[in-house]
CSV table of C-alpha atoms and ligand atoms in Angstrom, one decimal:
chain,number,residue,atom,x,y,z
N,260,MET,CA,27.6,1.7,-56.0
N,261,ASP,CA,27.0,5.4,-55.5
N,262,ILE,CA,23.3,6.1,-55.7
N,263,LEU,CA,21.2,9.3,-55.8
N,264,ILE,CA,17.6,8.8,-54.6
N,265,THR,CA,15.2,11.7,-54.9
N,266,GLY,CA,12.2,11.6,-52.7
N,267,GLY,CA,14.2,9.3,-50.5
N,268,ALA,CA,12.3,10.4,-47.3
N,269,GLY,CA,8.9,9.4,-48.8
N,270,PHE,CA,7.0,6.1,-48.5
N,271,LEU,CA,8.8,4.2,-51.3
N,272,GLY,CA,12.1,6.2,-51.2
N,273,GLN,CA,12.7,5.3,-47.5
N,274,HIS,CA,12.5,1.6,-48.3
N,275,LEU,CA,15.0,2.1,-51.2
N,276,CYS,CA,17.4,4.1,-49.0
N,277,HIS,CA,17.3,1.3,-46.4
N,278,TYR,CA,17.8,-1.4,-49.0
N,279,PHE,CA,20.8,0.2,-50.7
N,280,VAL,CA,22.4,1.4,-47.4
N,281,ASP,CA,22.1,-2.1,-46.0
N,282,ARG,CA,23.6,-3.5,-49.2
N,283,GLY,CA,26.7,-1.3,-48.6
N,284,ASP,CA,26.2,1.2,-51.3
N,285,ARG,CA,26.7,5.0,-50.8
N,286,VAL,CA,23.3,6.7,-50.9
N,287,ILE,CA,22.6,10.4,-51.2
N,288,CYS,CA,18.9,11.2,-50.6
N,289,TYR,CA,17.4,14.4,-51.9
N,290,ASP,CA,14.0,15.4,-50.4
N,291,ASN,CA,12.3,18.7,-49.7
N,292,LEU,CA,10.3,17.0,-46.9
N,293,ILE,CA,6.9,18.3,-48.1
N,294,THR,CA,5.4,14.9,-47.8
N,295,GLY,CA,8.6,13.0,-46.9
N,296,ARG,CA,9.6,12.7,-43.2
N,297,ARG,CA,12.9,12.5,-41.4
N,298,GLU,CA,11.4,9.7,-39.2
N,299,ASN,CA,11.3,7.5,-42.3
N,300,LEU,CA,15.1,7.6,-42.3
N,301,GLN,CA,15.6,6.6,-38.7
N,302,GLY,CA,18.6,4.4,-38.3
N,303,LEU,CA,20.2,5.7,-41.5
N,304,PHE,CA,21.7,9.0,-40.2
N,305,GLU,CA,24.3,7.1,-38.1
N,306,ALA,CA,25.4,5.1,-41.2
N,307,ASP,CA,28.7,6.1,-42.9
N,308,ASN,CA,27.1,5.5,-46.3
N,309,PHE,CA,24.0,7.7,-46.1
N,310,LYS,CA,23.4,11.4,-46.4
N,311,LEU,CA,20.2,13.5,-46.7
N,312,VAL,CA,20.2,16.8,-48.6
N,313,GLU,CA,17.0,18.8,-47.8
N,314,GLN,CA,16.4,20.3,-51.2
N,315,ASP,CA,13.7,20.6,-53.8
N,316,VAL,CA,14.9,18.6,-56.9
N,317,THR,CA,13.6,21.3,-59.3
N,318,GLU,CA,16.6,23.3,-58.0
N,319,TYR,CA,20.2,22.6,-59.3
N,320,ILE,CA,21.6,19.3,-57.9
N,321,ASP,CA,25.2,19.7,-57.1
N,322,LEU,CA,27.1,16.5,-56.6
N,323,GLU,CA,30.6,17.9,-57.3
N,324,ASN,CA,33.3,18.4,-54.7
N,325,LEU,CA,31.7,16.2,-52.0
N,326,SER,CA,34.0,15.6,-49.1
N,327,GLY,CA,34.6,13.1,-46.3
N,328,LYS,CA,32.7,9.9,-46.6
N,329,PHE,CA,31.2,11.0,-49.9
N,330,ALA,CA,34.4,12.2,-51.6
N,331,GLY,CA,34.5,11.1,-55.2
N,332,PHE,CA,30.8,10.2,-55.3
N,333,ALA,CA,30.5,8.6,-58.8
N,334,VAL,CA,26.7,8.6,-59.3
N,335,ASP,CA,26.2,5.1,-60.7
N,336,ARG,CA,22.5,5.2,-60.4
N,337,VAL,CA,19.8,7.9,-60.2
N,338,LEU,CA,16.4,6.9,-58.8
N,339,HIS,CA,13.8,9.6,-59.3
N,340,PHE,CA,11.1,9.0,-56.7
N,341,ALA,CA,10.4,12.6,-55.7
N,342,SER,CA,6.7,13.3,-56.2
N,343,LEU,CA,3.4,14.0,-54.5
N,344,ALA,CA,1.9,10.6,-54.8
N,345,SER,CA,-1.4,10.7,-52.9
N,346,PRO,CA,-4.5,12.2,-54.6
N,347,ARG,CA,-5.0,14.4,-51.6
N,348,ASP,CA,-1.4,15.7,-51.8
N,349,TYR,CA,-1.3,16.4,-55.5
N,350,THR,CA,-4.7,18.1,-55.4
N,351,GLU,CA,-3.3,20.3,-52.6
N,352,PHE,CA,0.0,21.0,-54.4
N,353,PRO,CA,-0.9,20.8,-58.1
N,354,ILE,CA,1.9,23.1,-59.4
N,355,LYS,CA,4.6,21.4,-57.3
N,356,THR,CA,3.4,18.1,-58.7
N,357,LEU,CA,3.8,19.3,-62.3
N,358,LYS,CA,7.2,20.8,-61.5
N,359,VAL,CA,8.7,17.8,-59.9
N,360,GLY,CA,7.5,15.5,-62.7
N,361,GLY,CA,8.6,18.0,-65.3
N,362,MET,CA,11.5,20.1,-64.2
N,363,GLY,CA,12.6,17.6,-61.5
N,364,THR,CA,12.7,14.8,-64.0
N,365,HIS,CA,14.7,17.1,-66.4
N,366,GLN,CA,17.1,17.9,-63.6
N,367,THR,CA,17.7,14.3,-62.5
N,368,LEU,CA,18.0,13.1,-66.1
N,369,GLY,CA,20.6,15.8,-66.6
N,370,VAL,CA,22.5,14.4,-63.6
N,371,ALA,CA,22.3,10.9,-65.1
N,372,LYS,CA,23.6,12.1,-68.4
N,373,ARG,CA,26.5,14.1,-66.9
N,374,TYR,CA,27.8,11.2,-64.8
N,375,GLY,CA,26.9,8.3,-67.2
N,376,ALA,CA,24.5,7.0,-64.5
N,377,ARG,CA,21.6,4.5,-65.1
N,378,PHE,CA,18.3,6.3,-64.4
N,379,LEU,CA,15.1,4.8,-63.0
N,380,LEU,CA,11.9,6.7,-63.2
N,381,ALA,CA,9.1,6.0,-60.7
N,382,SER,CA,6.2,6.3,-63.0
N,383,THR,CA,2.6,5.1,-62.2
N,384,SER,CA,-0.5,3.3,-63.1
N,385,GLU,CA,-2.1,6.7,-63.3
N,386,VAL,CA,-0.6,7.1,-66.8
N,387,TYR,CA,-3.5,4.8,-67.8
N,388,GLY,CA,-6.0,7.3,-66.3
N,389,ASP,CA,-9.5,5.8,-66.0
N,390,PRO,CA,-8.7,2.8,-68.1
N,391,GLU,CA,-11.1,1.4,-70.8
N,392,VAL,CA,-9.3,-1.9,-70.7
N,393,ASN,CA,-8.7,-4.2,-67.7
N,394,PRO,CA,-6.1,-5.4,-66.9
N,395,GLN,CA,-3.7,-2.7,-68.2
N,396,SER,CA,-0.7,-3.8,-70.2
N,397,GLU,CA,2.2,-1.4,-71.0
N,398,GLN,CA,0.9,-1.3,-74.6
N,399,TYR,CA,-2.2,0.6,-73.5
N,400,TRP,CA,-2.0,4.3,-74.1
N,401,GLY,CA,-4.4,5.3,-71.4
N,402,ASN,CA,-7.5,7.4,-70.9
N,403,VAL,CA,-6.4,10.6,-69.0
N,404,ASN,CA,-8.4,13.8,-68.5
N,405,PRO,CA,-5.5,16.3,-68.8
N,406,LEU,CA,-7.7,19.2,-67.4
N,407,GLY,CA,-9.1,17.3,-64.4
N,408,VAL,CA,-7.8,17.6,-60.8
N,409,ARG,CA,-5.8,14.3,-61.2
N,410,GLY,CA,-4.4,15.5,-64.5
N,411,VAL,CA,-1.5,17.3,-62.7
N,412,TYR,CA,-0.2,14.0,-61.5
N,413,ASP,CA,-1.1,11.9,-64.6
N,414,GLU,CA,0.3,14.4,-67.1
N,415,SER,CA,3.5,15.1,-65.0
N,416,LYS,CA,4.3,11.4,-65.0
N,417,ARG,CA,3.4,11.0,-68.7
N,418,PHE,CA,5.7,13.9,-69.5
N,419,ALA,CA,8.4,12.4,-67.3
N,420,GLU,CA,8.1,9.1,-69.2
N,421,ALA,CA,8.4,11.0,-72.6
N,422,LEU,CA,11.4,12.9,-71.3
N,423,THR,CA,13.0,9.8,-70.1
N,424,MET,CA,12.6,8.1,-73.4
N,425,ALA,CA,13.9,11.2,-75.2
N,426,TYR,CA,17.1,11.2,-73.0
N,427,HIS,CA,17.5,7.5,-73.8
N,428,ARG,CA,17.1,8.0,-77.5
N,429,ALA,CA,18.8,11.4,-78.0
N,430,HIS,CA,21.6,11.1,-75.4
N,431,GLY,CA,22.0,7.4,-74.9
N,432,VAL,CA,21.2,7.5,-71.2
N,433,GLU,CA,20.5,4.1,-69.8
N,434,THR,CA,16.9,4.5,-68.6
N,435,ARG,CA,14.3,2.3,-66.8
N,436,ILE,CA,10.7,3.2,-66.2
N,437,ALA,CA,8.6,1.5,-63.5
N,438,ARG,CA,4.9,1.9,-63.7
N,439,ILE,CA,4.0,1.5,-60.1
N,440,PHE,CA,0.5,0.3,-59.1
N,441,ASN,CA,-1.1,0.9,-55.6
N,442,THR,CA,1.5,0.0,-53.0
N,443,TYR,CA,1.1,-0.2,-49.2
N,444,GLY,CA,3.0,-1.1,-46.1
N,445,PRO,CA,4.8,0.2,-43.1
N,446,GLY,CA,6.2,3.7,-43.7
N,447,MET,CA,3.0,5.3,-45.1
N,448,ARG,CA,1.8,8.5,-43.5
N,449,VAL,CA,-1.3,8.1,-41.3
N,450,ASN,CA,-2.9,11.2,-42.9
N,451,ASP,CA,-1.7,10.8,-46.5
N,452,GLY,CA,-5.4,10.3,-47.6
N,453,ARG,CA,-5.0,7.1,-49.5
N,454,VAL,CA,-7.3,4.2,-48.9
N,455,VAL,CA,-4.9,1.9,-47.0
N,456,PRO,CA,-4.0,4.4,-44.2
N,457,ASN,CA,-7.5,5.8,-44.1
N,458,PHE,CA,-9.2,2.4,-43.7
N,459,VAL,CA,-6.7,0.9,-41.3
N,460,CYS,CA,-6.6,3.9,-39.1
N,461,GLN,CA,-10.4,4.3,-39.1
N,462,ALA,CA,-10.8,0.6,-38.3
N,463,LEU,CA,-8.3,0.8,-35.5
N,464,SER,CA,-9.8,3.8,-33.9
N,465,GLY,CA,-13.4,2.5,-34.2
N,466,ARG,CA,-14.5,5.1,-36.8
N,467,ASP,CA,-16.6,4.2,-39.8
N,468,LEU,CA,-14.6,3.5,-42.9
N,469,THR,CA,-15.2,6.2,-45.6
N,470,VAL,CA,-15.9,4.4,-48.9
N,471,TYR,CA,-15.9,6.9,-51.8
N,472,GLY,CA,-18.6,6.3,-54.4
N,473,ASP,CA,-20.5,3.0,-54.3
N,474,GLY,CA,-17.3,1.1,-53.5
N,475,THR,CA,-17.5,-1.0,-56.7
N,476,GLN,CA,-14.4,0.5,-58.1
N,477,THR,CA,-11.4,-1.8,-58.0
N,478,ARG,CA,-7.7,-1.6,-57.1
N,479,SER,CA,-4.9,-4.1,-56.9
N,480,PHE,CA,-2.7,-3.7,-53.8
N,481,CYS,CA,1.0,-4.6,-53.8
N,482,PHE,CA,3.0,-5.0,-50.6
N,483,VAL,CA,6.0,-2.7,-50.4
N,484,SER,CA,8.6,-5.5,-50.1
N,485,ASP,CA,7.4,-7.1,-53.3
N,486,LEU,CA,7.6,-3.7,-55.0
N,487,VAL,CA,11.1,-3.0,-53.9
N,488,ARG,CA,12.2,-6.4,-55.2
N,489,GLY,CA,10.6,-5.6,-58.5
N,490,LEU,CA,12.2,-2.2,-58.7
N,491,VAL,CA,15.7,-3.6,-58.0
N,492,SER,CA,15.2,-6.3,-60.6
N,493,LEU,CA,14.1,-3.7,-63.1
N,494,LEU,CA,17.0,-1.4,-62.3
N,495,GLU,CA,19.5,-4.2,-62.9
N,496,SER,CA,17.7,-5.5,-66.0
N,497,SER,CA,18.1,-4.3,-69.6
N,498,SER,CA,14.5,-3.3,-70.0
N,499,THR,CA,14.3,0.2,-71.4
N,500,GLU,CA,10.5,0.0,-72.1
N,501,PRO,CA,8.2,0.8,-69.2
N,502,VAL,CA,7.4,-2.2,-66.9
N,503,ASN,CA,4.3,-2.5,-64.8
N,504,ILE,CA,5.2,-3.4,-61.2
N,505,GLY,CA,2.2,-4.3,-59.1
N,506,ASN,CA,0.1,-7.1,-57.7
N,507,PRO,CA,-2.6,-8.3,-60.1
N,508,ALA,CA,-4.9,-9.5,-57.3
N,509,GLU,CA,-7.9,-7.1,-57.9
N,510,ILE,CA,-10.6,-6.3,-55.4
N,511,THR,CA,-13.4,-3.8,-55.0
N,512,ILE,CA,-13.0,-1.0,-52.4
N,513,ASN,CA,-16.1,-2.5,-50.6
N,514,GLN,CA,-14.3,-5.9,-50.4
N,515,PHE,CA,-11.2,-4.1,-49.2
N,516,ALA,CA,-13.1,-2.3,-46.5
N,517,GLU,CA,-14.5,-5.7,-45.3
N,518,GLU,CA,-11.1,-7.2,-45.3
N,519,VAL,CA,-9.7,-4.4,-43.1
N,520,ILE,CA,-12.6,-4.6,-40.7
N,521,GLN,CA,-12.2,-8.3,-40.3
N,522,LEU,CA,-8.4,-8.3,-40.0
N,523,THR,CA,-8.5,-5.6,-37.3
N,524,GLY,CA,-11.4,-7.1,-35.5
N,525,SER,CA,-13.0,-3.7,-35.5
N,526,ASN,CA,-16.6,-2.7,-34.8
N,527,SER,CA,-16.5,0.0,-37.4
N,528,GLY,CA,-19.2,0.3,-40.0
N,529,ILE,CA,-19.0,1.8,-43.5
N,530,VAL,CA,-20.1,5.2,-44.5
N,531,TYR,CA,-20.4,6.3,-48.2
N,532,LYS,CA,-18.9,9.6,-49.4
N,533,PRO,CA,-18.9,11.2,-52.8
N,534,LEU,CA,-16.5,9.8,-55.4
N,535,PRO,CA,-13.6,12.1,-56.2
N,536,GLU,CA,-13.5,13.5,-59.8
N,537,ASP,CA,-12.0,11.1,-62.4
N,538,ASP,CA,-11.4,8.4,-59.8
N,539,PRO,CA,-10.5,5.3,-62.0
N,540,GLN,CA,-13.3,2.7,-62.0
N,541,VAL,CA,-10.9,-0.3,-62.4
N,542,ARG,CA,-7.2,-0.8,-62.0
N,543,ARG,CA,-5.2,-4.0,-62.4
N,544,PRO,CA,-1.7,-4.5,-63.7
N,545,ASP,CA,-0.9,-7.0,-66.5
N,546,ILE,CA,2.5,-8.1,-65.3
N,547,THR,CA,3.4,-10.4,-68.2
N,548,ARG,CA,6.3,-8.2,-69.1
N,549,ALA,CA,7.7,-8.1,-65.6
N,550,ARG,CA,7.4,-11.9,-65.3
N,551,ARG,CA,9.2,-12.4,-68.6
N,552,GLN,CA,11.8,-9.7,-68.5
N,553,LEU,CA,12.5,-9.5,-64.8
N,554,ASN,CA,11.5,-13.0,-63.7
N,555,TRP,CA,9.5,-11.1,-61.0
N,556,GLU,CA,6.1,-11.5,-59.5
N,557,PRO,CA,4.6,-10.5,-56.2
N,558,GLU,CA,4.7,-13.1,-53.3
N,559,VAL,CA,2.9,-11.4,-50.4
N,560,THR,CA,-0.9,-11.8,-50.3
N,561,LEU,CA,-3.1,-8.9,-49.3
N,562,HIS,CA,-3.9,-10.7,-46.1
N,563,GLU,CA,-0.2,-11.2,-45.2
N,564,GLY,CA,0.7,-7.7,-46.2
N,565,LEU,CA,-2.0,-6.1,-44.1
N,566,ALA,CA,-1.1,-8.3,-41.2
N,567,GLN,CA,2.4,-6.6,-41.3
N,568,THR,CA,0.9,-3.1,-41.9
N,569,VAL,CA,-1.7,-3.0,-39.2
N,570,PRO,CA,0.8,-3.1,-36.3
N,571,TYR,CA,2.7,-0.3,-37.8
N,572,PHE,CA,-0.4,2.0,-37.9
N,573,LYS,CA,-1.3,0.8,-34.4
N,574,ARG,CA,2.0,2.1,-33.1
N,575,LEU,CA,1.5,5.4,-34.8
N,576,ILE,CA,-2.0,5.7,-33.4
N,577,GLU,CA,-0.7,4.9,-29.9
N,578,ASP,CA,1.7,7.8,-30.4
N,579,SER,CA,-1.5,9.7,-31.1
N,580,ASN,CA,-0.7,10.8,-34.7
N,581,CYS,CA,-4.0,9.4,-36.0
C,1220,LIG,N1,-10.9,5.6,-51.3
C,1220,LIG,C1,-12.0,5.4,-50.5
C,1220,LIG,N2,-12.0,5.9,-49.2
C,1220,LIG,C2,-10.9,6.6,-48.7
C,1220,LIG,C3,-9.8,6.8,-49.6
C,1220,LIG,C4,-9.9,6.3,-50.9
C,1220,LIG,O1,-13.0,4.8,-50.9
C,1220,LIG,O2,-10.9,7.0,-47.6
C,1220,LIG,C5,-11.0,5.1,-52.7
C,1220,LIG,C6,-10.7,6.0,-53.8
C,1220,LIG,O3,-11.8,6.7,-54.2
C,1220,LIG,C7,-10.2,5.1,-54.9
C,1220,LIG,C8,-9.5,4.0,-54.1
C,1220,LIG,O4,-10.0,4.1,-52.7
C,1220,LIG,O5,-11.2,4.6,-55.6
C,1220,LIG,C9,-8.0,4.1,-54.0
C,1220,LIG,O6,-7.7,5.4,-53.6
C,1220,LIG,P1,-6.3,6.0,-53.2
C,1220,LIG,O7,-6.4,7.4,-52.8
C,1220,LIG,O8,-5.6,5.0,-52.3
C,1220,LIG,O9,-5.4,5.9,-54.5
C,1220,LIG,P2,-5.7,5.9,-56.1
C,1220,LIG,O10,-5.7,4.5,-56.5
C,1220,LIG,O11,-7.0,6.5,-56.4
C,1220,LIG,O12,-4.6,6.7,-56.7
């Protein structure tokens, strides 16, 4: 297949690029490299079936008249993964976040419509905001503060979902929407500000782990290989409704800190910092729909996933990036 992946140099995008290139598909990756990194694509540049275009996806995407190995690129699939995904990043780049979720989604849906491609939107558990129900099923409409600092991300993704459904209904584009819950694994940036890189790097370098708030808030962490498997199943399924993809094993941030300290054998303690504005108090996916429609569920436990993630961060720290 011929596949366009936006945000392909980011944390999730890189895993998708590797997956499809290994499968023998032709992959064109668009990334403006604001938070994506070339290093994430190591090993792909030599491949005949991979190409990176360094461009912001809010600008016109031109896939006509490609030459050489990409001649006649048919655009069978469009995977829209470009976004600022870490709270730290979307707080720093609020307008870019709204633009990539709004204009970038419009642009990439336009590409899918033009070429008759199937479109997959990387949406998020943030569409549920600070949820009043736990776990969250796809039927829940959410509790989002549109004016808060997180609103730029939440609303951009909610708009992206609405636009995706509109292109499906009005133009007949084959669309898929993945609501992705907290995902971790090798390929994350050391300094992206999210809890997994923060805690693991703090523990590995003997610094105290920074728990925001009182640490009673919960998250449910999915290992990246499980997530990629879920996304591929969704892409090849017939589900046009949004589908939660995540691991329902829910823990408090305090428990998570303890787990990281134990697994790394660190002497680090825990220090408490203020809770960021609108930080969701609970988050846990109801994956009934994914189980039924995709026959998918996560297989990697937090313990196993962290055991694969810690050595990755250890290497980065040794290269003194942390
Ligand atoms: N968090 C924390 N310490 C950190 C980074 C994050 O306690 O150094 C908390 C954060 O307040 C949130 C949870 O960990 O409750 C997950 O945060 P993350 O930024 O990973 O993603 P979110 O799920 O909020 O989008």
